[in-house]
């Protein structure tokens, strides 16, 4: 395994909490003057390392078992690590798969080609761990919502005295199999119901898509998207940046609105974008895709969505009016 310490400047000091400080190597590459006050910090653990610069604010990290990210690659390059050694580190890391390995196993999509990128985001809530059957309450909740077992949903049951202790599920947001944000859904009935850490233009679920699939389904909620391998825009509208990302997948788009007031707005936006809309009759008591998957299963729900798919604006308007009338009733 690459010994990153061998590439640090010789002049360095160690703080009691394990950080090594030295003159940062990043700043001139980020439009700042060279660091002369040892403001670069590196902390090595047995699982990897973190780098933080207090001069230009560059950060990068590496965790054994996951892909070496873009920022970590750049940092190693600035330190003078040869490209071949950087690639080797990545390969070795892949032999130690963990939670991040689960993400790596997921189908790669065309995101790389689309030239759309998001910042890597490593800060999940403190003490987050993958939900396993041992965490029965959380595990049962996920299964009851038909969230696939291989998606690395997380929770934290400890707390550090500052952060929440409310029961919750954290769903990591990934893009090209890197974590780029997350949402926490609380399982008690208190407000707020969700906390989101997302980035402008992000669409959940691109990593769930498979190249051979002929359609993409767009809906509002993350749990809906997880339960049917769709995309979630997480609002009752689609921003221009999100629309670009969805278009970059290169497939016909079908919007499946929640069958509520907010859903009506999503239908208007879908028509504006020229996308198909599907408002299936999956039972009055079922409000969204996830409700239907829970009652009818994934395959039946998919069939209902495809059968109710409308591409003509006139027909979509009719379906929308029927839904609006049903909501008033
Ligand atoms: Zn710097």
Coordinates of C-alpha atoms and ligand atoms in Angstrom, one line a residue:
X1 CA 0.0 0.0 0.0
X2 CA 1.2 3.5 -0.9
X3 CA 3.0 5.1 2.1
X4 CA 1.7 8.6 1.8
X5 CA 4.0 9.8 4.7
X6 CA 7.0 9.2 2.4
X7 CA 5.8 12.0 0.1
X8 CA 5.2 14.6 2.8
X9 CA 7.6 17.5 3.2
X10 CA 10.4 16.6 5.6
X11 CA 9.6 19.5 7.9
X12 CA 6.5 18.6 9.8
X13 CA 5.1 18.4 13.3
X14 CA 2.6 16.1 14.9
X15 CA -0.2 17.4 17.1
X16 CA -1.6 15.4 20.1
X17 CA -4.8 14.5 18.2
X18 CA -2.8 12.8 15.5
X19 CA -2.7 15.4 12.8
X20 CA 0.6 16.0 11.0
X21 CA 1.1 19.6 9.9
X22 CA 3.5 20.7 7.1
X23 CA 3.6 23.3 4.4
X24 CA 0.6 22.5 2.2
X25 CA 1.2 21.3 -1.3
X26 CA -2.2 22.4 -2.7
X27 CA -2.4 26.2 -2.6
X28 CA -0.6 27.3 -5.8
X29 CA -2.8 24.9 -7.7
X30 CA -5.9 26.7 -6.3
X31 CA -4.9 30.2 -7.0
X32 CA -3.4 30.9 -3.6
X33 CA 0.2 31.8 -2.7
X34 CA 2.4 29.0 -1.4
X35 CA 2.0 28.0 2.2
X36 CA 4.9 28.8 4.5
X37 CA 3.2 28.4 7.8
X38 CA 2.6 24.7 7.9
X39 CA -1.1 25.0 7.4
X40 CA -1.5 21.6 5.6
X41 CA -2.8 18.8 7.8
X42 CA -2.9 15.1 7.3
X43 CA -4.3 12.4 9.5
X44 CA -3.6 8.8 8.8
X45 CA -5.7 6.0 10.2
X46 CA -5.7 2.3 9.5
X47 CA -8.6 2.8 7.1
X48 CA -7.0 5.7 5.1
X49 CA -6.3 9.3 5.5
X50 CA -7.7 12.8 5.4
X51 CA -6.1 16.0 4.2
X52 CA -7.1 19.5 5.0
X53 CA -5.5 22.8 4.1
X54 CA -6.1 25.8 6.3
X55 CA -4.6 28.1 3.7
X56 CA -6.6 27.4 0.6
X57 CA -9.2 25.1 2.2
X58 CA -8.5 22.1 -0.1
X59 CA -9.6 18.9 1.3
X60 CA -9.2 15.3 0.2
X61 CA -9.5 11.9 1.7
X62 CA -9.0 8.3 1.0
X63 CA -10.8 5.3 2.6
X64 CA -9.6 1.8 2.0
X65 CA -12.3 -0.1 0.1
X66 CA -13.5 2.7 -2.1
X67 CA -12.5 4.3 -5.3
X68 CA -9.7 6.9 -5.0
X69 CA -11.6 10.2 -5.7
X70 CA -10.7 13.0 -8.0
X71 CA -9.5 15.3 -5.2
X72 CA -7.3 12.6 -3.6
X73 CA -5.8 11.8 -7.0
X74 CA -5.0 15.5 -7.6
X75 CA -3.4 15.8 -4.1
X76 CA -1.2 12.8 -4.6
X77 CA -0.1 14.2 -7.9
X78 CA 0.9 17.5 -6.3
X79 CA 2.8 15.6 -3.7
X80 CA 4.8 14.0 -6.5
X81 CA 3.4 10.5 -6.3
X82 CA 3.8 8.9 -9.8
X83 CA 0.6 8.2 -11.7
X84 CA 1.3 4.5 -11.8
X85 CA 1.5 4.4 -8.0
X86 CA -1.8 6.3 -7.8
X87 CA -3.5 3.8 -10.0
X88 CA -2.0 1.0 -8.0
X89 CA -3.4 2.4 -4.8
X90 CA -6.8 2.5 -6.4
X91 CA -6.6 -1.1 -7.4
X92 CA -5.4 -2.2 -4.0
X93 CA -8.2 -0.3 -2.4
X94 CA -10.8 -2.1 -4.5
X95 CA -9.6 -5.4 -3.0
X96 CA -10.8 -4.1 0.4
X97 CA -14.5 -3.5 -0.4
X98 CA -16.7 -2.3 2.4
X99 CA -19.8 -0.1 2.4
X100 CA -18.2 1.9 -0.3
X101 CA -17.6 -1.3 -2.1
X102 CA -21.3 -2.0 -2.2
X103 CA -21.7 1.3 -4.0
X104 CA -19.0 0.3 -6.5
X105 CA -20.8 -2.9 -7.3
X106 CA -23.8 -0.9 -8.5
X107 CA -24.2 -0.6 -12.2
X108 CA -22.1 2.2 -13.7
X109 CA -24.1 4.6 -15.9
X110 CA -23.4 7.1 -18.6
X111 CA -22.8 9.9 -16.1
X112 CA -19.1 10.1 -17.0
X113 CA -20.0 10.9 -20.6
X114 CA -22.5 13.6 -19.6
X115 CA -19.8 15.8 -18.1
X116 CA -21.8 16.6 -15.1
X117 CA -20.0 16.4 -11.8
X118 CA -20.8 16.9 -8.1
X119 CA -18.4 17.5 -5.2
X120 CA -17.5 14.4 -3.2
X121 CA -19.2 14.7 0.2
X122 CA -17.9 12.5 2.9
X123 CA -19.6 13.9 5.9
X124 CA -22.4 11.6 6.8
X125 CA -24.0 12.2 10.2
X126 CA -21.7 11.2 13.1
X127 CA -21.7 7.5 14.0
X128 CA -23.5 6.5 10.9
X129 CA -23.4 2.8 10.2
X130 CA -24.9 0.6 7.6
X131 CA -28.3 -0.8 8.6
X132 CA -28.0 -4.6 9.0
X133 CA -30.6 -7.1 10.3
X134 CA -29.1 -6.7 13.8
X135 CA -30.6 -3.1 13.8
X136 CA -34.0 -4.7 13.7
X137 CA -36.2 -1.6 14.0
X138 CA -34.4 0.2 11.1
X139 CA -34.0 -2.9 9.1
X140 CA -37.7 -3.8 9.3
X141 CA -38.7 -0.2 8.4
X142 CA -36.6 -0.4 5.2
X143 CA -38.0 -3.8 4.3
X144 CA -41.5 -2.6 4.9
X145 CA -40.9 0.3 2.4
X146 CA -39.4 -2.2 -0.1
X147 CA -36.1 -0.5 -0.2
X148 CA -33.6 -2.9 -1.8
X149 CA -31.3 -4.7 0.6
X150 CA -28.2 -3.9 -1.4
X151 CA -28.6 -0.2 -1.1
X152 CA -26.4 1.0 1.8
X153 CA -28.9 2.8 4.0
X154 CA -27.4 4.0 7.2
X155 CA -28.4 5.1 10.7
X156 CA -26.8 6.3 13.8
X157 CA -27.9 5.0 17.2
X158 CA -25.2 6.6 19.3
X159 CA -24.8 10.3 19.5
X160 CA -22.0 12.7 20.3
X161 CA -24.1 14.8 22.7
X162 CA -24.6 17.5 20.0
X163 CA -26.4 15.8 17.2
X164 CA -29.8 14.2 17.0
X165 CA -30.9 11.0 18.7
X166 CA -34.2 10.8 16.9
X167 CA -34.6 7.5 15.1
X168 CA -33.8 7.9 11.5
X169 CA -32.6 6.4 8.3
X170 CA -29.8 8.1 6.3
X171 CA -29.8 7.5 2.6
X172 CA -26.5 8.4 1.0
X173 CA -26.9 10.2 -2.3
X174 CA -24.5 8.9 -4.9
X175 CA -23.4 9.9 -8.3
X176 CA -21.0 7.8 -10.3
X177 CA -20.8 5.7 -7.1
X178 CA -19.3 8.6 -5.0
X179 CA -21.2 9.9 -2.1
X180 CA -22.3 13.5 -2.9
X181 CA -24.9 14.1 -0.2
X182 CA -27.5 12.4 1.9
X183 CA -31.0 12.7 3.3
X184 CA -32.1 11.6 6.7
X185 CA -35.7 10.5 7.2
X186 CA -36.9 10.5 10.7
X187 CA -39.0 7.6 11.8
X188 CA -40.8 9.4 14.6
X189 CA -43.7 11.7 13.7
X190 CA -42.0 14.9 14.7
X191 CA -41.0 17.9 12.5
X192 CA -38.8 18.1 10.5
X193 CA -39.5 14.8 8.8
X194 CA -36.4 15.1 6.6
X195 CA -33.0 16.7 6.6
X196 CA -31.4 17.0 3.2
X197 CA -27.8 17.7 2.2
X198 CA -27.8 17.9 -1.5
X199 CA -26.2 19.9 -4.3
X200 CA -27.7 22.1 -6.9
X201 CA -28.9 20.1 -9.9
X202 CA -28.6 16.7 -8.2
X203 CA -31.0 14.0 -9.1
X204 CA -31.2 10.9 -6.9
X205 CA -31.0 7.5 -8.6
X206 CA -28.8 7.8 -11.6
X207 CA -26.6 5.0 -10.2
X208 CA -29.7 2.7 -10.0
X209 CA -30.2 2.9 -13.7
X210 CA -29.1 0.1 -16.0
X211 CA -27.8 0.6 -19.6
X212 CA -30.2 -1.8 -21.1
X213 CA -33.3 -0.2 -19.6
X214 CA -35.4 1.7 -22.2
X215 CA -37.0 4.3 -20.0
X216 CA -36.3 6.5 -17.0
X217 CA -39.0 7.2 -14.5
X218 CA -38.9 10.5 -12.6
X219 CA -40.7 11.0 -9.3
X220 CA -40.5 13.2 -6.3
X221 CA -39.4 11.1 -3.4
X222 CA -36.1 9.2 -2.7
X223 CA -37.8 6.2 -1.1
X224 CA -40.2 5.9 -4.1
X225 CA -37.2 6.0 -6.4
X226 CA -35.3 3.4 -4.4
X227 CA -38.3 1.0 -4.4
X228 CA -38.6 1.1 -8.2
X229 CA -35.1 2.0 -9.4
X230 CA -36.3 5.4 -10.6
X231 CA -35.0 8.9 -10.3
X232 CA -36.0 11.4 -7.6
X233 CA -36.0 15.2 -8.1
X234 CA -36.9 15.7 -4.4
X235 CA -39.3 18.6 -5.1
X236 CA -42.6 19.1 -6.8
X237 CA -40.7 20.6 -9.8
X238 CA -37.6 19.9 -11.9
X239 CA -34.9 22.5 -12.0
X240 CA -33.2 23.3 -15.3
X241 CA -30.0 21.7 -14.1
X242 CA -31.9 18.6 -13.0
X243 CA -33.6 18.5 -16.4
X244 CA -30.2 18.6 -18.1
X245 CA -28.9 15.7 -16.0
X246 CA -32.0 13.6 -16.7
X247 CA -31.8 14.3 -20.4
X248 CA -28.1 13.3 -20.4
X249 CA -29.2 9.7 -19.7
X250 CA -30.5 9.7 -23.3
X251 CA -33.7 7.8 -22.7
X252 CA -37.4 8.7 -22.9
X253 CA -38.5 10.2 -19.6
X254 CA -41.8 9.5 -17.8
X255 CA -42.8 11.6 -14.8
X256 CA -44.8 9.8 -12.2
X257 CA -46.2 12.5 -9.9
X258 CA -47.4 11.9 -6.4
X259 CA -51.2 11.9 -6.5
X260 CA -51.6 15.0 -4.3
X261 CA -51.6 18.8 -4.8
X262 CA -47.8 19.0 -5.1
X263 CA -48.0 16.3 -7.9
X264 CA -50.2 18.7 -10.0
X265 CA -47.3 21.1 -10.2
X266 CA -44.9 18.4 -11.2
X267 CA -47.2 17.5 -14.0
X268 CA -47.2 21.1 -15.3
X269 CA -43.4 21.1 -15.3
X270 CA -43.3 17.7 -17.1
X271 CA -45.5 19.1 -19.9
X272 CA -43.2 22.1 -20.2
X273 CA -40.2 19.8 -20.6
X274 CA -42.1 17.7 -23.2
X275 CA -41.9 14.6 -21.0
X276 CA -44.4 11.8 -20.7
X277 CA -46.6 11.6 -17.6
X278 CA -48.1 8.6 -15.9
X279 CA -50.9 8.8 -13.3
X280 CA -51.8 5.1 -12.7
X281 CA -55.0 4.0 -10.9
X282 CA -53.2 2.1 -8.2
X283 CA -55.9 2.5 -5.6
X284 CA -57.3 5.7 -3.9
X285 CA -55.4 5.0 -0.7
X286 CA -52.0 4.9 -2.5
X287 CA -50.5 8.3 -2.9
X288 CA -47.2 7.6 -4.5
X289 CA -45.0 5.0 -6.2
X290 CA -43.8 3.6 -2.9
X291 CA -47.3 3.1 -1.6
X292 CA -48.1 1.1 -4.7
X293 CA -44.9 -1.0 -4.6
X294 CA -45.7 -1.9 -1.0
X295 CA -49.2 -3.0 -1.9
X296 CA -48.8 -4.4 -5.4
X297 CA -45.1 -5.1 -5.7
X298 CA -42.5 -3.6 -8.0
X299 CA -43.3 -5.4 -11.3
X300 CA -47.1 -4.7 -11.1
X301 CA -46.4 -1.1 -10.3
X302 CA -44.0 -0.8 -13.3
X303 CA -46.7 -2.3 -15.5
X304 CA -49.3 0.1 -14.2
X305 CA -47.0 3.0 -14.8
X306 CA -46.2 2.0 -18.4
X307 CA -49.9 1.3 -19.1
X308 CA -51.0 4.7 -17.9
X309 CA -48.1 6.6 -19.7
X310 CA -49.4 9.5 -21.8
X311 CA -47.2 11.5 -24.2
X312 CA -49.8 13.8 -25.7
X313 CA -50.3 17.1 -23.9
X314 CA -54.0 17.0 -24.4
X315 CA -54.3 13.6 -22.8
X316 CA -52.0 14.6 -20.0
X317 CA -54.2 17.6 -19.3
X318 CA -57.3 15.4 -19.1
X319 CA -55.5 13.0 -16.7
X320 CA -54.4 16.0 -14.6
X321 CA -58.0 17.4 -14.4
X322 CA -59.3 13.9 -13.4
X323 CA -56.6 13.8 -10.6
X324 CA -57.4 17.4 -9.5
X325 CA -61.1 16.5 -9.3
X326 CA -60.4 13.3 -7.3
X327 CA -58.3 15.4 -4.9
X328 CA -61.1 17.8 -4.3
X329 CA -63.6 15.0 -3.6
Ligands
LIG1 ZN1 -3.7 24.8 0.2

